[in-house]
Short mmCIF file of C-alpha atoms and ligand atoms in Angstrom, two decimals:
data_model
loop_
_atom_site.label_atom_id
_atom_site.label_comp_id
_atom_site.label_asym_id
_atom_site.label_seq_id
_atom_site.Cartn_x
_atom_site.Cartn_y
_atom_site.Cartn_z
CA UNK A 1 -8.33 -28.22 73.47
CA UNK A 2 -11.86 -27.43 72.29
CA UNK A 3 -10.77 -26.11 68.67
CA UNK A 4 -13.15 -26.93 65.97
CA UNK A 5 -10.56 -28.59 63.45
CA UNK A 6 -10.75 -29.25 59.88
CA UNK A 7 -12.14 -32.64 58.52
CA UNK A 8 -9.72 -35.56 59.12
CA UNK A 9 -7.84 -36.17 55.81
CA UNK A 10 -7.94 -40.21 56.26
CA UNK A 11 -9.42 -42.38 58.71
CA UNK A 12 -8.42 -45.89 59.64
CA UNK A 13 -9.88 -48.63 57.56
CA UNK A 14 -11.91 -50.59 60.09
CA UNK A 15 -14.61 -49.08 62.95
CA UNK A 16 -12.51 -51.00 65.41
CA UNK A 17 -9.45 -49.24 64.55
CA UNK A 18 -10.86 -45.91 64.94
CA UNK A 19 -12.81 -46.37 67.41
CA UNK A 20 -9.27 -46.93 69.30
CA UNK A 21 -7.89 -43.85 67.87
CA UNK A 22 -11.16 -41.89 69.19
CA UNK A 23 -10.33 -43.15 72.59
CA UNK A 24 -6.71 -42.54 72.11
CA UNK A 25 -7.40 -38.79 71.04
CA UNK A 26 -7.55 -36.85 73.92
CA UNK A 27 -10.08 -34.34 73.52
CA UNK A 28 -10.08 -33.34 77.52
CA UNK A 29 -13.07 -32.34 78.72
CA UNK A 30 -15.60 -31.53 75.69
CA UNK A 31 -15.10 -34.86 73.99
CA UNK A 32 -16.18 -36.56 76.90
CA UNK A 33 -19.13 -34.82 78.03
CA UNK A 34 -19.90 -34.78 74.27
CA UNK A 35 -19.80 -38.33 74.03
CA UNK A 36 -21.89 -39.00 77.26
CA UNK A 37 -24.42 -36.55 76.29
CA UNK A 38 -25.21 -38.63 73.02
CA UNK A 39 -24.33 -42.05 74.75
CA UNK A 40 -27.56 -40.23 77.19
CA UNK A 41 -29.91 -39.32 74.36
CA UNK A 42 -29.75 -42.45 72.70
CA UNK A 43 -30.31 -44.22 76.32
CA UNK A 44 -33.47 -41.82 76.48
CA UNK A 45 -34.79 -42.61 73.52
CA UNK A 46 -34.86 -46.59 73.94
CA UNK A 47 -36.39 -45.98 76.69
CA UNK A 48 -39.55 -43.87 75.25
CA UNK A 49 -39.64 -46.56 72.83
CA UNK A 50 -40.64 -49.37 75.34
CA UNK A 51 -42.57 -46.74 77.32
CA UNK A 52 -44.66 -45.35 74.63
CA UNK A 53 -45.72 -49.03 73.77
CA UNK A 54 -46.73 -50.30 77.24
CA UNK A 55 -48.37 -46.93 77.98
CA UNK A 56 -51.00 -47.82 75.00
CA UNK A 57 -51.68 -51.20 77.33
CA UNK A 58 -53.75 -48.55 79.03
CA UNK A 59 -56.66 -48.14 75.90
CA UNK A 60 -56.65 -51.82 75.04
CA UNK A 61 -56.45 -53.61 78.07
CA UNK A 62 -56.50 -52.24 81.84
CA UNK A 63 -55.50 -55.66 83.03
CA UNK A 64 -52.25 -56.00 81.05
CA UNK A 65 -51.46 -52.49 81.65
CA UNK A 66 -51.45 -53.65 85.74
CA UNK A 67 -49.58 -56.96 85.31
CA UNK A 68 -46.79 -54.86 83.62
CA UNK A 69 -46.40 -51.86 86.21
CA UNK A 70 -46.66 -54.62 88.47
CA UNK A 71 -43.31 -55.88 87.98
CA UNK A 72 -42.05 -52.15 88.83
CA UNK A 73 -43.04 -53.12 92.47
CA UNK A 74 -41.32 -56.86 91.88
CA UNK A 75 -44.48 -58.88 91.58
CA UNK A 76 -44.14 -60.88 88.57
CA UNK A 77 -46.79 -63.72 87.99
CA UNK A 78 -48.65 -63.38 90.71
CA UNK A 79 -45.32 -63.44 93.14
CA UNK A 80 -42.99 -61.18 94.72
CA UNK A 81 -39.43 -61.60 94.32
CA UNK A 82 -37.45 -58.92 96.23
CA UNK A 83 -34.65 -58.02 93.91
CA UNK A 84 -36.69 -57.73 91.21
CA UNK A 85 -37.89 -54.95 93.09
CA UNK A 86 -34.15 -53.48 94.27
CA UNK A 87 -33.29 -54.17 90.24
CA UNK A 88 -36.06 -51.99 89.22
CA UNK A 89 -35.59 -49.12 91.85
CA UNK A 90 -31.55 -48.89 90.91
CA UNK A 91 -32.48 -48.84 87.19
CA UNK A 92 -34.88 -45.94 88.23
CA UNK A 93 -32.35 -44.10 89.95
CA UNK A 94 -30.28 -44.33 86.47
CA UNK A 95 -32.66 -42.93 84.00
CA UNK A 96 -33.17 -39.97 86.40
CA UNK A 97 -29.22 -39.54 86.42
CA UNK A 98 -29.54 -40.12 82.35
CA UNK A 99 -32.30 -37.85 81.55
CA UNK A 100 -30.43 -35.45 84.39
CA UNK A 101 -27.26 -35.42 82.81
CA UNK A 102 -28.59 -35.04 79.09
CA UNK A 103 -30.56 -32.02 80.52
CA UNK A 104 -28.42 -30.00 82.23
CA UNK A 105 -25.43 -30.70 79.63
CA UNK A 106 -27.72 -29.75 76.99
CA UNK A 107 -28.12 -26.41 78.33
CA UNK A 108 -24.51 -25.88 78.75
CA UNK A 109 -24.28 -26.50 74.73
CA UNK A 110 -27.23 -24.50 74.04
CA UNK A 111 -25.65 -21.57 76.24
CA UNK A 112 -22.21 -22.25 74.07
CA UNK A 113 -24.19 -21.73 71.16
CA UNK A 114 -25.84 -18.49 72.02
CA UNK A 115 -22.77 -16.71 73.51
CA UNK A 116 -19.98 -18.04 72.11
CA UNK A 117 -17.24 -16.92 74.37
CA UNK A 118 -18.76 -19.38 77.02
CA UNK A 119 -16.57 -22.52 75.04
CA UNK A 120 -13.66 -20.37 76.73
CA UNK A 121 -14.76 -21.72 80.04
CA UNK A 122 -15.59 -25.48 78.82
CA UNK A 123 -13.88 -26.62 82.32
CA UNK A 124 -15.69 -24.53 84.58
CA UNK A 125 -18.97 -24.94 83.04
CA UNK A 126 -18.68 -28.51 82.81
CA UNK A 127 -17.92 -28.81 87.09
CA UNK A 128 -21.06 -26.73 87.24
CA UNK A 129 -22.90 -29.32 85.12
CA UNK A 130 -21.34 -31.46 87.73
CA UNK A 131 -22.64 -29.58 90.57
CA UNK A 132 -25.63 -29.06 89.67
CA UNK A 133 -26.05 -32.52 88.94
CA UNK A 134 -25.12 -33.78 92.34
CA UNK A 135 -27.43 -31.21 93.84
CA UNK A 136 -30.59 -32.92 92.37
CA UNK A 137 -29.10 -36.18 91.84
CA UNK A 138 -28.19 -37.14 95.94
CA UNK A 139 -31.61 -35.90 97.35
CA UNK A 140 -33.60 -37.70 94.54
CA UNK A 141 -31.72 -40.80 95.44
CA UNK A 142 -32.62 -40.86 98.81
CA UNK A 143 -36.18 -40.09 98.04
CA UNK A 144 -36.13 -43.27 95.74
CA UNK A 145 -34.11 -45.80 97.39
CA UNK A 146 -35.88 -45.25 100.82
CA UNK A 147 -38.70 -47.20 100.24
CA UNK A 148 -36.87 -50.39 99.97
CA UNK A 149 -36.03 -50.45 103.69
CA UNK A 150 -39.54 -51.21 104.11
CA UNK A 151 -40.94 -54.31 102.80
CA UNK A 152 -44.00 -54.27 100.79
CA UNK A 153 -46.83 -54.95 103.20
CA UNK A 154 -49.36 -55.63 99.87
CA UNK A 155 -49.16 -57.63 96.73
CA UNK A 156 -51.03 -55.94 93.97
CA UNK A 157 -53.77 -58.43 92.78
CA UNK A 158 -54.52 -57.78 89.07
CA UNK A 159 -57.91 -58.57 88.05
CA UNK A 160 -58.17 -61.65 85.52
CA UNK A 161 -59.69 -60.50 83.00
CA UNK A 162 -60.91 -56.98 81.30
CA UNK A 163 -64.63 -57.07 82.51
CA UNK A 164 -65.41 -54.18 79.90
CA UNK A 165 -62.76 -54.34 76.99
CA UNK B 1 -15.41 -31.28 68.82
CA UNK B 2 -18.20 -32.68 67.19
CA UNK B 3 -18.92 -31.83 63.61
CA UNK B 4 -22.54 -31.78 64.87
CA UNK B 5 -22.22 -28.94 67.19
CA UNK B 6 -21.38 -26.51 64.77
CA UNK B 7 -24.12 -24.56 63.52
CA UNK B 8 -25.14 -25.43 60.20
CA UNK B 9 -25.20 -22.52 57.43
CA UNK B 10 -28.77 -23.00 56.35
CA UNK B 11 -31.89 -25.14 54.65
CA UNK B 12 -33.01 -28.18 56.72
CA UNK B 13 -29.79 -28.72 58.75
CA UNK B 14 -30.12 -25.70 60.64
CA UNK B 15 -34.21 -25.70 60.83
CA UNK B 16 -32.81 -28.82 62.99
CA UNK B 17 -30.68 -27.36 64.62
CA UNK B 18 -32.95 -24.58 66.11
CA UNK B 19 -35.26 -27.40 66.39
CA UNK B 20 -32.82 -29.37 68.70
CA UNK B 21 -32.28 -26.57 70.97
CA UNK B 22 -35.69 -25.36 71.32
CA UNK B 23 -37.44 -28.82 72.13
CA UNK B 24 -34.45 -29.64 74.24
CA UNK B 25 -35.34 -26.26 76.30
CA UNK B 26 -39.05 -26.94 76.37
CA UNK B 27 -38.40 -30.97 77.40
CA UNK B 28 -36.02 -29.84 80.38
CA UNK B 29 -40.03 -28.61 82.20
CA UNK B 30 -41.59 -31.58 80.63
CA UNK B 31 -39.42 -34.11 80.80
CA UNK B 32 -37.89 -33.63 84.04
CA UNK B 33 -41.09 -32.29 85.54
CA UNK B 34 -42.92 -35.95 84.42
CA UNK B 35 -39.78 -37.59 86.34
CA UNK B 36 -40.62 -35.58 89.08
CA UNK B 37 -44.14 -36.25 88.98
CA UNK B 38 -43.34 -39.85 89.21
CA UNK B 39 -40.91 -40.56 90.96
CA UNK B 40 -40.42 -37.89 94.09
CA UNK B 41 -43.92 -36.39 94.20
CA UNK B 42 -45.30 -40.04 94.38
CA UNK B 43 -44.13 -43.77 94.44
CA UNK B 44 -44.21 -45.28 91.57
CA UNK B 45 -45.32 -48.42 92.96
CA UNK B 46 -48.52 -46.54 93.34
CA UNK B 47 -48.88 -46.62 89.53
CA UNK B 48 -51.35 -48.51 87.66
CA UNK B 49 -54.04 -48.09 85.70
CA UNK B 50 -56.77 -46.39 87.96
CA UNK B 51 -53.65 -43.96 88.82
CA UNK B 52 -53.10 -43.02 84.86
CA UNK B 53 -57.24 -43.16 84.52
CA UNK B 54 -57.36 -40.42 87.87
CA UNK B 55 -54.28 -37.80 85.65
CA UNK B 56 -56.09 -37.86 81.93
CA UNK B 57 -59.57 -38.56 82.82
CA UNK B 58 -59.76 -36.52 86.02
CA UNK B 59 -62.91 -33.49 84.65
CA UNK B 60 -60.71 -31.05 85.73
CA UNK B 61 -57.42 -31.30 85.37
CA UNK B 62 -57.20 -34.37 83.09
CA UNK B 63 -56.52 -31.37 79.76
CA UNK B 64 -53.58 -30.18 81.14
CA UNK B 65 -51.92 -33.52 81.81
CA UNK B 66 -53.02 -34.88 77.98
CA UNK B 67 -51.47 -31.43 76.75
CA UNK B 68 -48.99 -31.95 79.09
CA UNK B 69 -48.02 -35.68 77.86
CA UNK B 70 -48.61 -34.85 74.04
CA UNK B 71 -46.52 -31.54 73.78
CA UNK B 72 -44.00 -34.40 75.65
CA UNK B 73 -44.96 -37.27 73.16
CA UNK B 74 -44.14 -34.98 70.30
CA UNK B 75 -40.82 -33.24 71.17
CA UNK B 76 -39.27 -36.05 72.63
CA UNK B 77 -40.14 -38.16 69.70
CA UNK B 78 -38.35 -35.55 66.41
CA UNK B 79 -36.17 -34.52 69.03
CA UNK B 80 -34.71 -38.28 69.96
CA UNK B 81 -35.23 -39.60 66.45
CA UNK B 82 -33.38 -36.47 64.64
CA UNK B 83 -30.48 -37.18 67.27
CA UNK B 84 -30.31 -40.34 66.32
CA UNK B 85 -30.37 -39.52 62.73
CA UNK B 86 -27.58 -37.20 63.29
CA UNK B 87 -25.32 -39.61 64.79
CA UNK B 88 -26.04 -42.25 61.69
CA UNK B 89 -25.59 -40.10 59.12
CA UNK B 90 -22.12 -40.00 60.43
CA UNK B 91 -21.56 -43.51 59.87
CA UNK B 92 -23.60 -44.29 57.40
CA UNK B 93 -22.25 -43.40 54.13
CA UNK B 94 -24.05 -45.49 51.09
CA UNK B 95 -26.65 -43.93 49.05
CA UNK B 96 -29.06 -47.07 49.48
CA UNK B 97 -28.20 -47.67 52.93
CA UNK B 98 -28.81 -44.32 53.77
CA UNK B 99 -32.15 -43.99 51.90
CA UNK B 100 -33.12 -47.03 54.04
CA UNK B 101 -31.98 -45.76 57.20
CA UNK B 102 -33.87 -42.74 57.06
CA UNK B 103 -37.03 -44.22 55.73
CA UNK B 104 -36.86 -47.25 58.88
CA UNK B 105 -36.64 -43.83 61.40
CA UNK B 106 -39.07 -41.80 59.72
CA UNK B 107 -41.40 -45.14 59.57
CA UNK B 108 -40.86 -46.13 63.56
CA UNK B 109 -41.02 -42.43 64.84
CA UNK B 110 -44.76 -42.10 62.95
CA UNK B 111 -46.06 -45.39 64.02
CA UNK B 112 -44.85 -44.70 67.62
CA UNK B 113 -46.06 -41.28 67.47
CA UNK B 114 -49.79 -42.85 66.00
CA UNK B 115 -49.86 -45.19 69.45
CA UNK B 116 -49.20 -42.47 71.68
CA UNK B 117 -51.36 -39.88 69.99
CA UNK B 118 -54.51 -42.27 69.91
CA UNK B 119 -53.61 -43.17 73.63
CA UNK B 120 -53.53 -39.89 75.17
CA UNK B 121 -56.82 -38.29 73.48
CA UNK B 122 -58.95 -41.70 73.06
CA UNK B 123 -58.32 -42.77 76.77
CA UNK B 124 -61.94 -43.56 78.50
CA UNK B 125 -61.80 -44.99 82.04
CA UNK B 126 -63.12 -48.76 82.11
CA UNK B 127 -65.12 -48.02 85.17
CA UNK B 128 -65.79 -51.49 86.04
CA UNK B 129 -62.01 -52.75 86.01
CA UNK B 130 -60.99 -50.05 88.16
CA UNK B 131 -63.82 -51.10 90.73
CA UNK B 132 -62.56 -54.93 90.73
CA UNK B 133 -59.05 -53.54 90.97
CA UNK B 134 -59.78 -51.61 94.21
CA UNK B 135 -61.76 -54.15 95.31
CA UNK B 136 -59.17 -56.41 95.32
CA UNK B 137 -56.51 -54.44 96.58
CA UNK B 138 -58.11 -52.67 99.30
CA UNK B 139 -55.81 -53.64 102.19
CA UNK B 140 -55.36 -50.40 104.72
CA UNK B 141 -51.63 -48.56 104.40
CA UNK B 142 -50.50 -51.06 101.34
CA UNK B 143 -47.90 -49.46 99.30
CA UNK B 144 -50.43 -50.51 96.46
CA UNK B 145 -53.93 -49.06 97.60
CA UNK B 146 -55.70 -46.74 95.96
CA UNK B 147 -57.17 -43.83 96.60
C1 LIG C 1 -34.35 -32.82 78.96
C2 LIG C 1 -34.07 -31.86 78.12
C3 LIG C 1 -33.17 -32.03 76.92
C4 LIG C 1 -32.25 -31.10 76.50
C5 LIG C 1 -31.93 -29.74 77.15
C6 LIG C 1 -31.62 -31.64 75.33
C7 LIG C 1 -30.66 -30.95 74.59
C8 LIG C 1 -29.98 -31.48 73.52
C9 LIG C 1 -29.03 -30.76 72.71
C10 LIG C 1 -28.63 -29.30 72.88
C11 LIG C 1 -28.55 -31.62 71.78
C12 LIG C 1 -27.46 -31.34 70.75
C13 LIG C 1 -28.03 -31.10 69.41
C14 LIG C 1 -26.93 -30.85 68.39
O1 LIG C 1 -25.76 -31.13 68.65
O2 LIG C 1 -27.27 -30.33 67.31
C15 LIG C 1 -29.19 -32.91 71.99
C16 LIG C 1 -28.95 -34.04 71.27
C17 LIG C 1 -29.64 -35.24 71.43
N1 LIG C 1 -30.69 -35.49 72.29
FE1 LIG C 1 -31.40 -34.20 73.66
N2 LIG C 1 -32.14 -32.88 75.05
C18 LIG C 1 -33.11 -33.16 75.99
C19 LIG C 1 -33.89 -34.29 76.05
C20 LIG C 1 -33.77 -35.41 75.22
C21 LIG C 1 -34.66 -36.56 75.22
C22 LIG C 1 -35.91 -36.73 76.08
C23 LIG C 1 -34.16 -37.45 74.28
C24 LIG C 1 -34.66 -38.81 73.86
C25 LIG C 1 -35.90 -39.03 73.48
C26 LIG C 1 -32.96 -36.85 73.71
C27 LIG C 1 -32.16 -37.42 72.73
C28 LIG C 1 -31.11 -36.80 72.09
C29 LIG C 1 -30.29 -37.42 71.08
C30 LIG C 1 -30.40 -38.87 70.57
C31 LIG C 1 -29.35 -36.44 70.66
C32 LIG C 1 -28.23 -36.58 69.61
C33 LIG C 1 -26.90 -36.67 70.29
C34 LIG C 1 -25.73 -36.42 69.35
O3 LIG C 1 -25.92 -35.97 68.20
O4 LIG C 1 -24.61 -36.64 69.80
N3 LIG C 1 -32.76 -35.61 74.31
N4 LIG C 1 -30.07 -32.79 73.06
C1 LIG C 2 -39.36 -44.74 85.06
C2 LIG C 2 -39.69 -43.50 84.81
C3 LIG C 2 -41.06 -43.09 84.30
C4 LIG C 2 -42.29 -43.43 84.78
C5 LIG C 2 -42.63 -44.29 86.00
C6 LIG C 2 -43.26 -42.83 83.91
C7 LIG C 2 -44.64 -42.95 84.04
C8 LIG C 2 -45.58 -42.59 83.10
C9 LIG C 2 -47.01 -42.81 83.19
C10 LIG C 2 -47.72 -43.46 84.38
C11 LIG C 2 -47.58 -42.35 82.06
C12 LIG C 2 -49.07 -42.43 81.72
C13 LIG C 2 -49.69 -41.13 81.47
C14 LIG C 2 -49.77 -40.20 82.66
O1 LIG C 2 -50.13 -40.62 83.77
O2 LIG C 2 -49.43 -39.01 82.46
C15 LIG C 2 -46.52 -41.82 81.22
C16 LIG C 2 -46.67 -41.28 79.97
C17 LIG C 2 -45.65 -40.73 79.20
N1 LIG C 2 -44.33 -40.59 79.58
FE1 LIG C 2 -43.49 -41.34 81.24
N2 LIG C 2 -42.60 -42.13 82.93
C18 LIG C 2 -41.25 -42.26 83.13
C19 LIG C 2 -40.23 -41.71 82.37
C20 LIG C 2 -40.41 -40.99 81.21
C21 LIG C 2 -39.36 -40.30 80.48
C22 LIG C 2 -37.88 -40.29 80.85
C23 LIG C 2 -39.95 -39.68 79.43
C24 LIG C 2 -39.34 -38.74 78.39
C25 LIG C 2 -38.54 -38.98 77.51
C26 LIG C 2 -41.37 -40.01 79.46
C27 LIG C 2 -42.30 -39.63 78.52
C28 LIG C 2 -43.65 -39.97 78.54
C29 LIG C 2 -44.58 -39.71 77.45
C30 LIG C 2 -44.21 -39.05 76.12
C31 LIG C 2 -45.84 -40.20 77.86
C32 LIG C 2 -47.14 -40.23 77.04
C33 LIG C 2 -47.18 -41.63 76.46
C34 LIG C 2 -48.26 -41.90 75.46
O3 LIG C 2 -48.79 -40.98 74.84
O4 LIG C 2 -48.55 -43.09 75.21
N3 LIG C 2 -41.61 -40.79 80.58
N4 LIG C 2 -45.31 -41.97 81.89
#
């Protein structure tokens, strides 16, 4: 299942045409969590991308910095629309499971790496991934969806302008 | 499996590939630890700018969360950027193309390294905006006040 095989001798012509065969192939288990765990790191990186640049709002301009975490909370222009709010919470609870998954995968393949009968066990170690996944995944949830059963009781009001830039 | 995931036999490849597993061991405290920071030990509605200004400037503690965030800033970055490479190289396959693939990474990892560097060590708290910020937000038990 989890062989390490020799190169392909030909591929398809075409990245549609093998990216059907990929699909087709059934690798079980380790081709899947293999391809989730890079589908995961590249989702992680995007995401450090747009955070590193609207984190540097903060040492050239206080008052942009606000108007953009604003939007976190669903106040957009000086308004509060509600599923902006839900939208951002939801995509929240996803780059927790993404960074999550990515995390506790990657020590599974570090482990592999370092002990090398452990790829005998691919299976089990992958419904421990699982498990442990769950385990922090369900009581983070509720910790982040349960503010959204109570309304916002304050807009935040962003200064207009940078008094001190 | 992957052709990735087996170890390489030497020079640069498998300098990366130590590299990979080490930062990914160290980024499982700080990464996960910043998510928890966030996101279960506060709101994050509750973050703005007097909330970042109270973690790196506080006279205390603010070294350890700069250290904190840069040791982040830094793994994350070769760590994410080398994956990515990784996964390119196996698709791209012209000499040219592959010259400018690796330059475009190399170029957007520094730069976004450069912003996040300068951000972290040459934050100062503009004392006056946070004032007019808590000012104007200073309604009792808002999910937005701060402290
Ligand atoms: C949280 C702790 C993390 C751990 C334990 C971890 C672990 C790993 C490991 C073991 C690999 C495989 C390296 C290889 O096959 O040679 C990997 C690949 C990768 N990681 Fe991470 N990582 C973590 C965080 C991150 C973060 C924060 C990012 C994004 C900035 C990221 C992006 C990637 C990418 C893009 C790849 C390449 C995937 C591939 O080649 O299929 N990882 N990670
Ligand atoms: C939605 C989830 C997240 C929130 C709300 C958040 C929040 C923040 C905040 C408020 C800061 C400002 C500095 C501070 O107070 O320490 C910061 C900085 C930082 N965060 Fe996050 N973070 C999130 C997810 C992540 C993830 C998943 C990563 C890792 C890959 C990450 C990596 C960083 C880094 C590297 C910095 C320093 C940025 C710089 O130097 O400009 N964050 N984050």
């Amino acid at each position: 299942m989890s062989t390490i095989l020799p190169e392909p001798h030909a591929y398809r012509p075409g990245k549609l045409a093998r990216l059907k065969e990929g699909l087709r192939y059934q690798g079980g288990i380790g081709q899947w969590s293999w391809l989730l765990h890079r589908v995961t790191g590249v989702g992680i990186l995007i995401f450090l991308i747009i955070h590193v640049l609207d984190t540097f709002f903060v040492v050239f301009n206080p008052a942009l910095y606000d108007h953009t975490v604003a939007i976190y909370g669903g106040v957009f222009g000086g308004q509060y629309f509600w599923p902006l709010r839900w939208a951002f919470r939801l995509a929240e609870l996803g780059l927790m499971a993404t960074v999550l998954y990515h995390a506790i995968n990657g020590v599974r393949v570090i482990l592999f790496d370092f002990w090398s009968e452990g790829c005998k066990y691919q299976k089990e170690s992958f419904v421990a991934v699982l498990i442990v996944f769950l385990a922090l995944m369900v009581p983070a949830a509720v910790v982040v969806i349960l503010p959204l059963a109570s309304s916002p009781d304050h807009m935040v009001k962003v200064p207009a302008n940078t008094p001190n830039p | 499996m992957a052709r990735n995931r087996i170890k390489p036999q030497g020079g640069f490849e498998l300098t990366a590939w130590y590299f990979m597993r080490i930062s990914g061991l160290m980024l499982v405290f700080l990464a996960v630890g910043h998510l928890f920071i966030m996101h279960i030990a506060n709101n994050v509605e509750n973050i703005n700018y007097a909330f970042v200004a109270g973690r790196w400037a506080n006279p205390r503690t603010g070294w350890i969360w700069r250290l904190w965030d840069m040791s982040m800033i830094a793994l994350a970055m070769f760590h994410g950027f080398n994956g990515l490479r990784q996964i390119l190289d196996e698709h791209v396959h012209g000499a040219k193309a592959r010259v400018a693939m690796h330059t475009t990474l190399w170029a957007v990892m520094t730069t976004l390294l450069v912003l996040g560097t300068y951000a972290i060590w040459m934050f100062q708290v503009d004392k006056a905006y946070v004032e007019q910020f808590k000012a104007m937000n200073s309604g009792a038990g808002s999910h937005a006040s701060v402290k």
